């Protein structure tokens, strides 16, 4: 699947990017920075645990616009340190490099959350960002990635993006949402082995909180990853920085 925004929505003169929503103030989305979070519209994946399903359709109407972001930033100088481009999948939109350039010229640092769907697009922005949060959805095998992304897969692109990150030398973290419907503790061991072998230094596991349509997953199912002391001890040995997010 080659998933791109329609040309008509790319690089519009006054709208460098399509924005689904804007978080005006966050202290948890960019390490040690007070950030504005830009939720970009459109995502090629369909993760069963997605908390932002309204961002998936690239053509869905949105209320937030590029002008809203610029207006907000003009009034937040001195209060906000950084802008983090999130999603959806920010790498889908060809206007991302120009959007990053614009907020940098306004004096803000730039970060990004991504699953690495378009390595060629990542290459274009890697020199513009100072930090990336990189989602690892499953062990790095196509069949497992397909299970974790509603059939979309494309693990080769994820691996290529990860390699770009490793070679860039920029600060980045990898993180996995532990959805017990698609992952088990053995999968987390496997992901940790794969990432640490590649040279990843910072890794987090995140608790899945059942989305509204999930009526069957129990709290104990979600907790099992975090209560497994052997797993947690193992993960601490594999990474210079490891933690849990619950
Ligand atoms: S990559 Fe993120 S936005 Fe896209 S479907 Fe998965 S969880 Fe949702």
Coordinates of C-alpha atoms and ligand atoms in Angstrom, one line a residue:
X1 CA 0.0 0.0 0.0
X2 CA 1.4 3.4 -1.0
X3 CA -0.4 5.8 1.1
X4 CA -0.2 9.5 0.4
X5 CA -2.4 12.6 0.8
X6 CA -4.2 13.6 -2.4
X7 CA -2.2 16.2 -4.3
X8 CA -4.9 18.7 -3.8
X9 CA -4.2 18.7 -0.1
X10 CA -0.4 18.8 -0.3
X11 CA 1.5 22.1 -0.1
X12 CA -1.4 24.4 -0.2
X13 CA 0.1 27.9 -0.1
X14 CA -1.5 29.0 3.1
X15 CA -1.8 25.5 4.6
X16 CA 1.6 23.8 4.6
X17 CA 0.1 20.9 6.4
X18 CA -3.4 19.5 7.3
X19 CA -3.9 19.6 11.1
X20 CA -6.5 17.5 12.9
X21 CA -6.0 19.1 16.3
X22 CA -3.6 21.2 18.4
X23 CA -2.7 20.6 22.0
X24 CA -1.7 24.0 23.3
X25 CA 0.4 23.0 26.2
X26 CA 2.1 19.7 27.0
X27 CA 4.9 18.7 29.4
X28 CA 4.7 15.0 28.5
X29 CA 5.1 14.9 24.7
X30 CA 8.7 16.2 24.3
X31 CA 11.4 15.4 26.9
X32 CA 12.2 18.3 29.2
X33 CA 10.4 20.8 27.0
X34 CA 7.1 22.6 27.2
X35 CA 5.5 21.9 23.9
X36 CA 2.7 22.6 21.5
X37 CA 1.6 19.3 20.0
X38 CA 0.4 19.3 16.4
X39 CA -1.8 16.3 15.5
X40 CA -1.4 16.0 11.8
X41 CA -4.4 14.6 9.8
X42 CA -4.0 11.2 8.1
X43 CA -2.5 7.9 9.0
X44 CA -1.8 4.8 6.9
X45 CA -2.0 2.3 9.8
X46 CA -5.1 1.0 11.6
X47 CA -3.7 0.0 15.0
X48 CA -6.4 -1.8 17.0
X49 CA -5.4 0.3 20.0
X50 CA -5.6 3.7 18.3
X51 CA -6.7 6.5 20.6
X52 CA -6.8 9.0 17.7
X53 CA -9.1 7.3 15.1
X54 CA -10.5 10.6 14.0
X55 CA -7.0 11.4 12.6
X56 CA -6.8 8.4 10.4
X57 CA -8.7 9.6 7.3
X58 CA -6.5 12.2 5.5
X59 CA -9.6 13.8 3.9
X60 CA -11.7 14.2 7.1
X61 CA -12.8 17.7 7.8
X62 CA -10.9 19.4 10.6
X63 CA -11.4 22.5 12.6
X64 CA -7.7 23.2 13.3
X65 CA -5.7 24.9 10.5
X66 CA -2.1 26.0 9.9
X67 CA -3.1 29.6 10.6
X68 CA -4.4 28.6 14.0
X69 CA -1.0 27.1 14.8
X70 CA 1.0 30.2 13.7
X71 CA -1.4 32.5 15.6
X72 CA -1.0 30.4 18.7
X73 CA 2.8 30.3 18.4
X74 CA 3.0 34.0 17.9
X75 CA 1.3 34.4 21.3
X76 CA 3.3 31.7 23.1
X77 CA 6.8 33.0 22.6
X78 CA 8.7 32.8 25.8
X79 CA 6.1 30.3 27.3
X80 CA 6.5 27.4 24.9
X81 CA 9.9 25.8 24.1
X82 CA 9.1 23.5 21.2
X83 CA 6.6 22.1 18.7
X84 CA 6.2 18.4 18.4
X85 CA 4.6 17.1 15.1
X86 CA 2.5 14.1 15.9
X87 CA -0.3 12.2 14.3
X88 CA -1.8 10.5 12.6
X89 CA 1.5 10.0 10.8
X90 CA 3.3 13.3 10.2
X91 CA 5.6 11.8 7.6
X92 CA 2.7 11.4 5.2
X93 CA 2.5 15.1 4.4
X94 CA 4.9 16.6 2.0
X95 CA 4.6 20.0 3.6
X96 CA 6.2 18.8 6.8
X97 CA 9.8 20.1 6.1
X98 CA 8.5 23.6 5.3
X99 CA 6.2 23.5 8.3
X100 CA 9.2 22.6 10.5
X101 CA 11.3 25.3 9.0
X102 CA 8.6 27.9 9.7
X103 CA 8.3 27.1 13.4
X104 CA 12.1 27.0 13.7
X105 CA 12.3 30.5 12.2
X106 CA 9.8 31.6 14.9
X107 CA 12.3 30.4 17.5
X108 CA 10.9 27.0 18.6
X109 CA 12.7 23.7 18.7
X110 CA 11.1 20.9 16.8
X111 CA 10.4 17.2 17.7
X112 CA 8.2 14.5 16.1
X113 CA 6.3 11.4 16.9
X114 CA 6.3 8.8 14.1
X115 CA 6.0 5.2 13.2
X116 CA 8.5 5.6 10.4
X117 CA 6.1 4.9 7.5
X118 CA 8.0 7.0 4.9
X119 CA 11.8 6.7 5.4
X120 CA 12.4 9.1 2.4
X121 CA 10.3 11.7 4.2
X122 CA 12.1 11.1 7.4
X123 CA 15.4 11.7 5.7
X124 CA 14.1 15.2 4.6
X125 CA 13.3 16.3 8.2
X126 CA 16.0 14.5 10.2
X127 CA 18.3 17.5 10.3
X128 CA 15.4 19.8 11.5
X129 CA 14.4 17.9 14.6
X130 CA 16.2 17.5 17.9
X131 CA 14.1 14.6 19.2
X132 CA 11.9 11.8 17.8
X133 CA 9.5 9.4 19.6
X134 CA 9.5 6.3 17.4
X135 CA 6.7 3.8 17.8
X136 CA 7.5 0.1 17.6
X137 CA 4.2 -1.7 17.2
X138 CA 5.3 -5.4 17.2
X139 CA 8.3 -7.6 16.6
X140 CA 10.0 -6.5 13.4
X141 CA 8.4 -9.1 11.1
X142 CA 5.9 -8.3 8.4
X143 CA 3.1 -10.7 9.6
X144 CA 3.3 -9.3 13.2
X145 CA 3.3 -5.7 12.0
X146 CA 0.3 -6.5 9.8
X147 CA -1.5 -7.8 12.9
X148 CA -0.6 -4.7 14.9
X149 CA -1.6 -2.2 12.2
X150 CA -4.9 -3.5 10.9
X151 CA -3.3 -5.2 7.9
X152 CA -1.1 -2.3 6.7
X153 CA 2.3 -3.7 7.8
X154 CA 5.3 -2.2 5.9
X155 CA 7.9 -3.3 8.4
X156 CA 10.7 -2.8 5.9
X157 CA 9.9 0.9 5.9
X158 CA 10.0 0.9 9.7
X159 CA 13.4 -0.8 9.7
X160 CA 14.7 1.7 7.1
X161 CA 13.5 4.6 9.2
X162 CA 15.0 3.1 12.3
X163 CA 18.4 2.8 10.5
X164 CA 18.2 6.5 9.5
X165 CA 17.6 7.4 13.2
X166 CA 20.5 5.3 14.4
X167 CA 22.9 6.8 11.8
X168 CA 21.7 10.4 12.4
X169 CA 22.9 10.5 16.0
X170 CA 19.9 12.5 17.1
X171 CA 18.2 11.9 20.4
X172 CA 15.3 9.4 20.0
X173 CA 13.3 6.9 21.9
X174 CA 11.5 3.7 20.9
X175 CA 8.3 2.8 22.6
X176 CA 5.7 0.0 22.4
X177 CA 2.0 0.1 23.4
X178 CA 1.4 -3.2 25.1
X179 CA -2.0 -4.2 23.8
X180 CA -2.6 -7.7 25.1
X181 CA -4.9 -8.5 22.1
X182 CA -1.9 -8.3 19.8
X183 CA 1.2 -8.7 22.0
X184 CA 2.4 -11.0 24.7
X185 CA 5.3 -10.8 27.1
X186 CA 7.4 -13.0 24.7
X187 CA 6.9 -10.4 22.0
X188 CA 8.4 -7.7 24.3
X189 CA 11.5 -9.8 24.9
X190 CA 11.8 -10.2 21.1
X191 CA 11.3 -6.5 20.4
X192 CA 13.9 -5.7 23.1
X193 CA 16.4 -8.1 21.6
X194 CA 15.9 -6.7 18.1
X195 CA 16.2 -3.1 19.2
X196 CA 19.2 -3.5 21.4
X197 CA 21.0 -5.5 18.7
X198 CA 20.4 -2.7 16.3
X199 CA 21.9 -0.2 18.8
X200 CA 18.8 1.5 20.3
X201 CA 19.6 3.0 23.7
X202 CA 16.3 4.2 25.0
X203 CA 13.1 2.2 25.2
X204 CA 9.7 2.4 27.0
X205 CA 6.7 0.2 27.3
X206 CA 3.4 1.9 27.5
X207 CA 0.2 0.6 29.1
X208 CA -2.8 0.0 26.8
X209 CA -6.0 1.5 28.1
X210 CA -9.0 -0.1 26.4
X211 CA -10.5 2.1 23.8
X212 CA -14.2 2.7 23.8
X213 CA -15.1 -0.1 21.4
X214 CA -13.0 -2.7 23.4
X215 CA -15.4 -4.2 25.9
X216 CA -13.6 -7.4 26.6
X217 CA -10.0 -6.6 27.6
X218 CA -9.5 -6.8 31.3
X219 CA -7.3 -4.5 33.5
X220 CA -5.3 -7.6 34.5
X221 CA -4.6 -8.3 30.8
X222 CA -3.2 -4.8 30.4
X223 CA -1.2 -5.0 33.6
X224 CA 0.5 -8.3 33.0
X225 CA 3.5 -6.7 31.2
X226 CA 4.2 -4.4 34.0
X227 CA 3.8 -6.9 36.8
X228 CA 6.2 -9.4 35.2
X229 CA 9.3 -8.6 37.3
X230 CA 11.5 -10.9 35.2
X231 CA 10.6 -9.1 32.0
X232 CA 11.1 -5.6 33.5
X233 CA 14.5 -6.7 34.9
X234 CA 15.5 -8.0 31.5
X235 CA 14.5 -4.8 29.7
X236 CA 16.6 -2.8 32.2
X237 CA 19.7 -4.8 31.1
X238 CA 19.1 -4.2 27.4
X239 CA 18.9 -0.4 27.3
X240 CA 20.8 2.5 28.8
X241 CA 17.4 4.1 29.5
X242 CA 14.3 2.0 30.1
X243 CA 11.1 2.8 31.8
X244 CA 7.4 2.0 32.0
X245 CA 4.6 4.4 31.2
X246 CA 1.3 3.6 32.8
Ligands
LIG1 S1 -0.2 5.0 13.9 FE1 -1.1 6.1 15.6 S2 -2.6 7.4 14.7 FE2 -2.1 5.8 13.2 S3 -3.6 4.1 13.6 FE3 -1.8 3.7 14.8 S4 -2.2 4.6 16.8 FE4 -3.6 5.5 15.4

